[in-house]
């Protein structure tokens, strides 16, 4: 196993920016495969912060003696399939080379961070960092800080930085509709109760659309009275986690009128919390409805804008001209800063693949093959790329990741066992199965409002060439349907694959 970082933990190793924490309930996020692990680990918070999660993942690595199989500080730059040997040749950044029969990718959906394409980035003489590459604990005490970006990462960062910065300026291009997280500590007794419920918790996560603990309410928005609707939304807003997004009325992410109602409800909440009405209006999304982009969960984000030392700058009105040696110049003003934080997101889903020169049969590049959008079978296999298996690749369902990826990891393991058991040396998706799955993935998104919105979930990264056009990047049929399809492939003896 190759890992670029100097430690294990993936997302939770890299993203150590201030305020980084789960938006999934901790006790739904841990691994479920080991009863011993479940018995031993006590979550401290319902939504664990990055340090706790990184500790957990290190604990897992130690407990299962995984470190001996992990090569840290090892970036794979190329992976080329060799037909003669039916193997993959890997080249590392430092020139090391490896040969492997099977290539399993687990390079992450949100791991290829992107700096903004703004002139002068790199000329700033103060401290600057992308949230994904957060260096060490950084002090904001008394400093003039800028944050660019207001996605889920920006929202967490801004809330935390505002606590100690001398002055904070937030450069916002698109506001997001956030909802309260309602984090809390977990006491000893509560942890025991949670542990006792583990089987039910994991079973419930398997039943829901996105593997979260929150299941869609079977009622449609218009099936209840206005009073019932508002009472339900008040309840969801007062409850922890993604209930407001994942446990809302059915159809809210499809039905324009229903989406407008919940968007208006949450806009009212923002207006109640932000004292300056002009600022509140700036924080309310106007070009997309609630839940059509990934909903950031927040802990006091809106109140930050009531602080006299926090200034929002709407860069859709006054765009950033350039980063200067002393700060940021917009079309109407020049700002000076000690520290600039780039919370500018990722080249999501296919970005980590694109950064490796992956070549399949006949030297075909995966990046080229996916130029107009990914084509996969089950989000796990790609025709023309034999013996490559993707864990949480494009066209897999997104959601509560560990719950989803445990299934995929087991499915991949099952296929490897099957291949070993029959001395197969070549496993590949057929072109027909990849076309059929890709069509199904596209169909599964039809009618969903998120497909009409620019975001990483629709393959948009304005900071990356060739990623300005919306594409269907993930499976939207829900995890139960995904598992059913994968199980059917297994039950049928993998006849939809080419096995040799
Ligand atoms: P993001 O949602 O893509 O947000 C990036 C932000 O940077 C957006 O506000 C974007 O504006 C802005 N931006 C990008 N390039 C810019 C430029 N050149 N000039 C000005 N602004 C620019 O990225 P993210 O916030 O890192 O979150 C990505 C995903 O990571 C989340 O959606 C979530 O799935 C995951 N995440 C999870 C957690 C958690 O579970 N606890 C926490 C953080 C992140 P536009 O919107 O206008 O493009």
XYZ file of C-alpha atoms and ligand atoms in Angstrom:
548
model
C 0.000 0.000 0.000
C 1.422 3.335 -1.087
C 0.543 6.591 0.635
C 1.862 10.038 -0.162
C 1.591 11.313 3.402
C 4.013 10.750 6.237
C 1.250 9.130 8.261
C -1.934 7.106 7.826
C -5.436 8.527 7.880
C -6.028 9.812 4.350
C -8.539 12.647 4.473
C -8.125 12.809 8.231
C -4.356 12.963 7.963
C -4.326 15.753 5.385
C -7.198 18.002 6.369
C -5.947 19.274 9.707
C -7.252 22.793 9.196
C -8.856 24.476 12.207
C -12.401 23.277 12.800
C -12.088 20.117 10.684
C -14.573 17.608 12.025
C -17.082 14.943 10.993
C -20.428 15.796 9.543
C -21.409 12.129 9.985
C -22.073 10.804 13.465
C -18.761 9.381 14.724
C -20.408 6.117 15.773
C -21.643 5.579 12.214
C -18.286 6.430 10.697
C -15.957 3.937 12.369
C -15.197 0.537 10.879
C -17.716 -2.174 11.639
C -15.663 -5.237 10.680
C -14.137 -5.912 14.076
C -16.147 -6.409 17.236
C -12.951 -6.014 19.236
C -12.315 -2.614 17.694
C -15.904 -1.586 18.354
C -15.519 -2.698 21.963
C -12.240 -0.889 22.488
C -12.766 2.486 20.880
C -14.681 5.203 22.727
C -15.724 8.196 20.630
C -15.389 11.415 22.576
C -17.758 13.509 20.489
C -20.814 12.809 18.378
C -19.024 14.546 15.496
C -15.342 13.904 16.126
C -12.770 16.550 15.306
C -9.848 15.783 12.997
C -7.373 14.995 15.811
C -9.689 12.351 17.291
C -10.307 10.751 13.902
C -6.626 10.719 13.055
C -5.980 9.034 16.427
C -8.668 6.464 15.628
C -7.184 5.622 12.237
C -3.710 5.286 13.746
C -5.179 3.021 16.395
C -6.697 0.855 13.657
C -3.380 0.727 11.771
C -1.579 -0.399 14.924
C -4.210 -2.813 16.141
C -4.327 -4.718 12.864
C -0.595 -4.443 12.298
C -1.092 -2.669 9.003
C 1.978 -0.477 9.037
C 4.315 -3.198 7.812
C 2.362 -3.233 4.547
C 2.273 0.529 4.092
C 4.939 2.562 2.314
C 4.564 6.174 3.419
C 5.996 9.165 1.527
C 5.312 7.208 -1.660
C 3.535 9.014 -4.474
C 2.606 6.931 -7.482
C 3.126 8.949 -10.647
C 2.452 6.301 -13.294
C 0.694 2.950 -13.568
C 0.989 1.135 -16.892
C -0.684 -2.157 -17.684
C 1.489 -4.760 -19.408
C -0.467 -7.261 -21.451
C 2.425 -9.751 -21.779
C 2.664 -10.256 -18.033
C -0.906 -9.227 -17.176
C 0.445 -6.927 -14.542
C 0.747 -3.261 -13.693
C 4.064 -1.411 -13.617
C 4.093 1.402 -11.108
C 6.519 4.298 -11.102
C 6.974 6.358 -7.982
C 7.843 10.037 -7.777
C 11.315 9.177 -6.499
C 11.938 6.751 -9.352
C 11.209 3.495 -7.512
C 9.368 0.940 -9.630
C 7.078 -1.907 -8.696
C 5.211 -4.605 -10.566
C 1.878 -5.945 -9.373
C -0.778 -8.212 -10.807
C -3.625 -6.294 -9.206
C -3.890 -2.561 -8.824
C -6.410 -1.427 -6.248
C -7.073 2.301 -6.181
C -8.243 3.972 -3.000
C -6.896 7.390 -3.822
C -9.893 9.315 -2.576
C -12.738 11.342 -3.927
C -11.644 14.625 -2.384
C -7.879 14.313 -2.258
C -6.578 16.305 -5.231
C -6.653 19.785 -3.722
C -6.724 22.781 -6.052
C -5.336 26.239 -5.614
C -7.456 28.998 -7.121
C -6.564 30.285 -10.540
C -5.927 33.818 -9.409
C -3.035 35.905 -10.706
C -0.236 36.421 -8.241
C -0.800 33.298 -6.089
C 2.722 32.606 -4.918
C 3.738 36.265 -4.730
C 2.257 36.796 -1.255
C 5.025 37.368 1.253
C 3.009 36.490 4.362
C 1.959 32.972 5.344
C -0.520 31.174 3.098
C -1.877 27.645 2.943
C -4.516 25.479 1.377
C -6.751 23.848 4.000
C -5.884 20.388 2.646
C -2.151 20.974 3.181
C -2.450 22.563 6.592
C 1.079 22.738 7.975
C 1.031 22.617 11.792
C -1.065 24.337 14.341
C -1.137 27.917 13.091
C -1.843 30.837 15.402
C -4.331 33.438 14.233
C -4.048 35.498 17.395
C -4.256 39.158 16.489
C -3.509 38.444 12.807
C -5.203 39.870 9.719
C -6.513 36.718 8.073
C -8.184 36.126 4.687
C -10.173 33.004 3.846
C -11.042 32.350 0.199
C -13.810 29.784 -0.264
C -17.017 29.030 1.603
C -17.693 25.338 0.977
C -17.942 22.837 3.846
C -14.224 23.352 4.553
C -14.390 27.149 4.431
C -17.406 27.168 6.738
C -15.568 25.128 9.392
C -12.359 27.124 8.990
C -14.032 30.539 9.121
C -15.941 29.655 12.294
C -12.769 28.598 14.073
C -10.441 31.322 12.773
C -12.933 34.035 13.750
C -12.497 33.031 17.404
C -8.952 34.379 17.652
C -8.031 36.340 14.529
C -7.391 40.051 14.921
C -9.423 40.596 11.762
C -10.963 38.125 9.347
C -11.970 38.863 5.753
C -14.006 36.189 3.991
C -13.897 36.138 0.181
C -17.093 34.454 -0.916
C -18.018 33.671 -4.505
C -21.054 31.449 -3.943
C -22.886 31.266 -0.614
C -23.884 27.833 0.636
C -27.009 26.922 2.541
C -25.625 25.518 5.771
C -27.440 23.763 8.607
C -26.555 23.439 12.289
C -24.369 20.488 13.319
C -25.298 20.371 17.031
C -22.185 18.545 18.139
C -21.900 17.282 21.740
C -19.534 15.278 23.908
C -20.241 11.591 24.429
C -20.156 10.507 28.051
C -19.156 7.040 29.247
C -22.719 5.829 29.757
C -23.836 7.186 26.435
C -20.929 5.429 24.699
C -21.983 2.163 26.353
C -25.517 2.658 25.084
C -24.239 3.414 21.574
C -22.024 0.322 21.694
C -25.002 -1.792 22.703
C -26.865 -0.475 19.652
C -24.060 -0.983 17.139
C -25.785 -3.777 15.211
C -28.963 -1.698 14.798
C -26.972 1.422 13.905
C -24.991 -0.302 11.164
C -28.063 -2.134 9.883
C -29.984 1.137 9.629
C -27.124 2.806 7.756
C -27.251 -0.010 5.215
C -30.944 0.657 4.609
C -30.677 4.363 3.875
C -29.962 6.054 0.569
C -26.532 7.421 1.514
C -25.562 5.005 4.339
C -26.235 7.706 6.918
C -28.252 7.135 10.069
C -30.863 9.539 8.636
C -33.543 8.075 6.396
C -35.780 10.056 4.043
C -39.218 10.815 5.471
C -41.803 8.923 3.387
C -44.107 11.965 3.202
C -43.908 14.496 0.397
C -43.651 18.160 1.367
C -47.093 18.994 -0.012
C -48.770 16.082 1.763
C -48.634 17.908 5.100
C -50.017 21.251 6.222
C -47.802 24.315 6.416
C -47.810 24.069 10.230
C -46.777 20.408 10.181
C -44.108 21.168 7.623
C -42.591 24.016 9.575
C -42.751 22.029 12.822
C -40.933 19.131 11.136
C -38.259 21.428 9.739
C -37.818 23.114 13.115
C -37.300 19.664 14.616
C -34.764 18.698 11.958
C -32.927 22.012 12.402
C -32.730 21.416 16.126
C -31.426 17.864 15.748
C -27.780 16.889 15.163
C -26.278 16.012 11.812
C -27.569 15.580 8.301
C -31.239 14.942 9.197
C -32.257 18.198 7.521
C -30.699 16.973 4.259
C -30.979 13.170 4.378
C -34.013 12.796 6.635
C -36.186 15.429 5.017
C -39.422 14.947 3.092
C -39.164 12.707 0.077
C -38.808 14.569 -3.171
C -37.180 17.642 -1.716
C -34.179 17.244 -4.011
C -36.336 16.590 -7.081
C -39.431 18.721 -6.723
C -38.632 22.362 -7.493
C -41.567 23.748 -5.494
C -40.702 21.643 -2.423
C -37.056 22.605 -2.721
C -38.031 26.277 -2.844
C -40.052 25.906 0.363
C -37.188 24.380 2.359
C -34.718 26.850 0.824
C -36.957 29.750 1.889
C -37.315 28.258 5.373
C -33.551 28.069 5.788
C -33.076 31.549 4.313
C -35.371 32.849 7.067
C -33.128 31.120 9.616
C -30.097 32.912 8.188
C -31.917 36.258 8.331
C -32.768 35.594 11.989
C -29.172 34.845 12.889
C -27.286 37.516 10.945
C -27.950 40.988 12.341
C -27.072 43.071 9.277
C -29.810 42.351 6.698
C -27.495 43.237 3.800
C -24.921 40.700 5.007
C -27.636 38.085 5.560
C -28.771 38.482 1.948
C -25.203 37.905 0.784
C -25.094 34.630 2.721
C -28.275 33.257 1.168
C -27.726 31.242 -2.036
C -29.611 32.676 -4.994
C -28.409 30.366 -7.761
C -29.112 26.960 -6.241
C -31.584 25.410 -3.855
C -30.964 23.745 -0.512
C -29.205 20.389 -0.742
C -28.328 20.666 -4.415
C -24.736 21.241 -3.327
C -23.198 19.370 -0.428
C -24.737 20.947 2.689
C -22.062 22.259 5.081
C -22.927 21.642 8.710
C -21.964 24.527 10.958
C -21.467 25.442 14.590
C -21.954 29.205 14.863
C -20.949 30.063 11.286
C -23.639 32.684 10.724
C -22.976 34.444 14.042
C -19.372 35.009 12.927
C -20.725 37.710 10.618
C -22.111 39.615 13.633
C -18.548 40.157 14.871
C -17.199 43.655 14.174
C -13.805 42.180 13.219
C -15.213 39.999 10.415
C -15.806 41.364 6.919
C -17.457 39.405 4.112
C -16.402 40.333 0.585
C -18.701 39.208 -2.203
C -16.297 38.440 -5.021
C -19.132 37.779 -7.424
C -19.618 41.571 -7.259
C -16.034 42.702 -6.750
C -13.846 39.934 -8.181
C -10.326 39.283 -6.987
C -7.890 40.855 -9.453
C -4.794 39.321 -7.979
C -2.906 38.193 -4.920
C -0.264 40.793 -4.118
C 2.881 40.557 -1.973
C 0.927 42.148 0.883
C -2.564 40.780 0.408
C -5.468 40.637 -2.024
C -6.586 43.188 -4.589
C -10.219 43.103 -5.693
C -11.810 45.230 -8.401
C -12.569 47.945 -5.845
C -10.149 47.614 -2.946
C -6.707 46.474 -1.814
C -6.545 44.428 1.399
C -3.481 43.685 3.515
C -3.120 40.374 5.328
C -0.704 38.424 7.501
C -2.205 35.078 6.476
C -4.228 33.847 3.475
C -6.166 30.589 3.751
C -7.246 28.891 0.535
C -10.353 26.804 1.237
C -10.784 26.399 -2.492
C -11.623 22.724 -2.732
C -10.622 19.833 -4.928
C -10.420 18.394 -8.383
C -12.956 15.907 -7.107
C -13.702 12.264 -7.907
C -11.473 11.849 -10.986
C -8.760 14.331 -9.914
C -6.695 11.790 -7.975
C -6.791 9.445 -10.997
C -5.879 12.217 -13.417
C -2.769 13.042 -11.421
C -1.405 9.551 -12.067
C -0.486 8.577 -15.630
C -2.709 5.489 -15.731
C -2.535 3.545 -18.984
C -4.445 0.400 -19.816
C -4.430 -1.995 -22.760
C -2.639 -0.518 -25.769
C -1.320 2.393 -23.731
C -4.741 4.086 -23.584
C -4.765 6.816 -20.972
C -7.522 6.711 -18.345
C -7.584 10.495 -18.258
C -8.327 10.562 -21.992
C -10.905 7.816 -21.711
C -12.744 9.786 -19.034
C -12.361 13.206 -20.672
C -16.097 13.564 -21.273
C -17.049 11.832 -18.042
C -16.156 8.585 -16.302
C -17.176 5.212 -17.690
C -17.060 2.363 -15.237
C -18.693 -0.883 -14.297
C -20.139 -0.501 -10.773
C -17.663 2.304 -10.110
C -15.163 -0.517 -9.516
C -13.894 -1.706 -12.910
C -13.036 -0.028 -16.207
C -13.021 -1.812 -19.554
C -9.581 -1.685 -21.112
C -7.955 -1.506 -17.678
C -7.739 -5.144 -16.585
C -6.843 -6.055 -13.007
C -7.532 -2.517 -11.794
C -10.114 -2.339 -9.040
C -11.350 0.956 -7.650
C -12.576 1.389 -4.110
C -14.899 4.417 -4.146
C -14.043 5.364 -7.700
C -16.259 7.498 -9.907
C -19.823 6.206 -10.358
C -19.830 4.656 -6.924
C -22.477 6.084 -4.618
C -21.306 8.854 -2.315
C -22.517 9.261 1.219
C -21.285 8.098 4.594
C -17.992 6.813 3.249
C -16.817 4.098 5.612
C -20.217 2.417 5.499
C -20.189 2.467 1.708
C -16.563 1.525 1.243
C -16.638 -1.420 3.637
C -19.109 -3.001 1.222
C -16.996 -2.162 -1.826
C -13.812 -3.397 -0.153
C -15.560 -6.694 0.601
C -16.849 -6.939 -2.972
C -13.363 -6.309 -4.349
C -11.922 -8.861 -1.914
C -14.558 -11.366 -3.033
C -13.577 -10.894 -6.659
C -9.881 -11.310 -5.845
C -10.610 -14.531 -3.933
C -12.689 -15.788 -6.831
C -9.854 -15.008 -9.263
C -7.209 -16.607 -7.046
C -9.345 -19.681 -6.494
C -9.554 -20.249 -10.248
C -6.006 -19.138 -11.072
C -7.367 -16.276 -13.166
C -4.750 -13.749 -14.163
C -6.928 -11.258 -16.006
C -10.123 -9.676 -14.773
C -11.795 -6.963 -16.788
C -15.143 -5.288 -17.260
C -16.571 -5.787 -20.720
C -17.209 -2.681 -22.783
C -20.914 -3.600 -22.859
C -21.158 -3.878 -19.050
C -19.354 -0.549 -18.598
C -21.651 1.147 -21.115
C -24.734 -0.329 -19.442
C -23.647 0.718 -15.933
C -22.665 4.192 -17.105
C -26.066 4.617 -18.768
C -27.753 3.430 -15.591
C -25.714 5.891 -13.517
C -26.766 8.726 -15.825
C -30.404 7.629 -15.698
C -30.308 7.440 -11.923
C -29.498 11.167 -11.805
C -32.290 12.245 -14.102
C -34.620 14.729 -12.457
C -32.348 15.349 -9.490
C -31.924 19.078 -8.985
C -28.243 18.785 -8.108
C -27.483 17.939 -11.746
C -28.477 21.515 -12.698
C -25.932 23.071 -10.348
C -22.195 23.639 -10.666
C -20.297 21.902 -7.874
C -17.681 19.241 -7.352
C -20.540 16.722 -7.286
C -21.247 17.507 -10.945
C -17.589 17.364 -11.893
C -16.980 21.107 -11.971
C -13.617 22.422 -10.884
C -13.183 25.922 -12.183
C -9.532 25.724 -11.187
C -8.802 22.788 -13.504
C -8.659 22.836 -17.316
C -11.309 20.699 -18.949
C -13.523 20.518 -15.844
C -15.948 23.316 -16.589
C -18.719 21.142 -17.993
C -21.144 19.281 -15.765
C -20.893 15.500 -15.848
C -22.517 12.696 -13.939
C -19.803 11.612 -11.548
C -21.609 9.431 -9.030
C -24.350 6.877 -8.740
C -27.571 8.375 -7.467
C -29.672 5.243 -7.168
C -28.851 4.837 -3.478
C -26.736 2.290 -1.660
C -29.328 -0.437 -1.243
C -29.791 -0.505 -5.047
C -26.018 -0.353 -5.578
C -25.431 -3.335 -3.303
C -28.257 -5.286 -4.905
C -26.669 -4.818 -8.334
C -23.192 -5.753 -7.081
C -24.565 -8.814 -5.257
C -26.290 -9.905 -8.469
C -22.976 -9.739 -10.351
C -21.385 -11.980 -7.711
C -24.300 -14.403 -7.595
C -24.074 -14.749 -11.374
C -20.424 -15.853 -11.089
C -19.086 -12.546 -12.470
C -20.310 -13.464 -15.932
C -20.531 -9.772 -16.789
C -16.739 -9.604 -16.604
C -14.138 -11.032 -18.936
C -12.197 -13.565 -16.893
C -9.161 -15.408 -18.115
P -15.813 23.091 -2.174
O -17.102 22.695 -1.604
O -15.554 22.791 -3.587
O -15.672 24.651 -1.931
C -14.634 25.392 -2.486
C -14.895 26.851 -2.247
O -13.836 27.619 -2.796
C -16.181 27.337 -2.901
O -16.766 28.301 -2.086
C -15.661 27.948 -4.208
O -16.514 28.919 -4.767
C -14.374 28.570 -3.715
N -13.422 28.773 -4.782
C -12.799 27.823 -5.514
N -11.990 28.401 -6.419
C -12.096 29.728 -6.249
C -11.518 30.836 -6.885
N -10.666 30.678 -7.898
N -11.871 32.064 -6.460
C -12.727 32.209 -5.445
N -13.324 31.197 -4.787
C -13.015 29.971 -5.202
O -14.595 22.477 -1.345
P -14.526 22.151 0.215
O -15.167 23.213 1.005
O -13.128 21.803 0.505
O -15.426 20.878 0.384
C -15.334 19.799 -0.518
C -16.061 18.618 0.064
O -15.241 18.011 1.070
C -17.340 18.929 0.782
O -18.410 19.195 -0.066
C -17.508 17.680 1.598
O -18.014 16.623 0.882
C -16.069 17.393 2.004
N -15.859 17.943 3.337
C -16.349 17.209 4.364
C -16.251 17.681 5.637
C -16.838 16.843 6.732
O -17.508 15.899 6.531
N -16.638 17.134 7.908
C -15.638 18.893 5.888
C -15.131 19.616 4.820
C -15.248 19.121 3.528
P -17.647 28.459 -5.818
O -18.634 27.683 -5.010
O -18.176 29.725 -6.374
O -16.959 27.614 -6.848
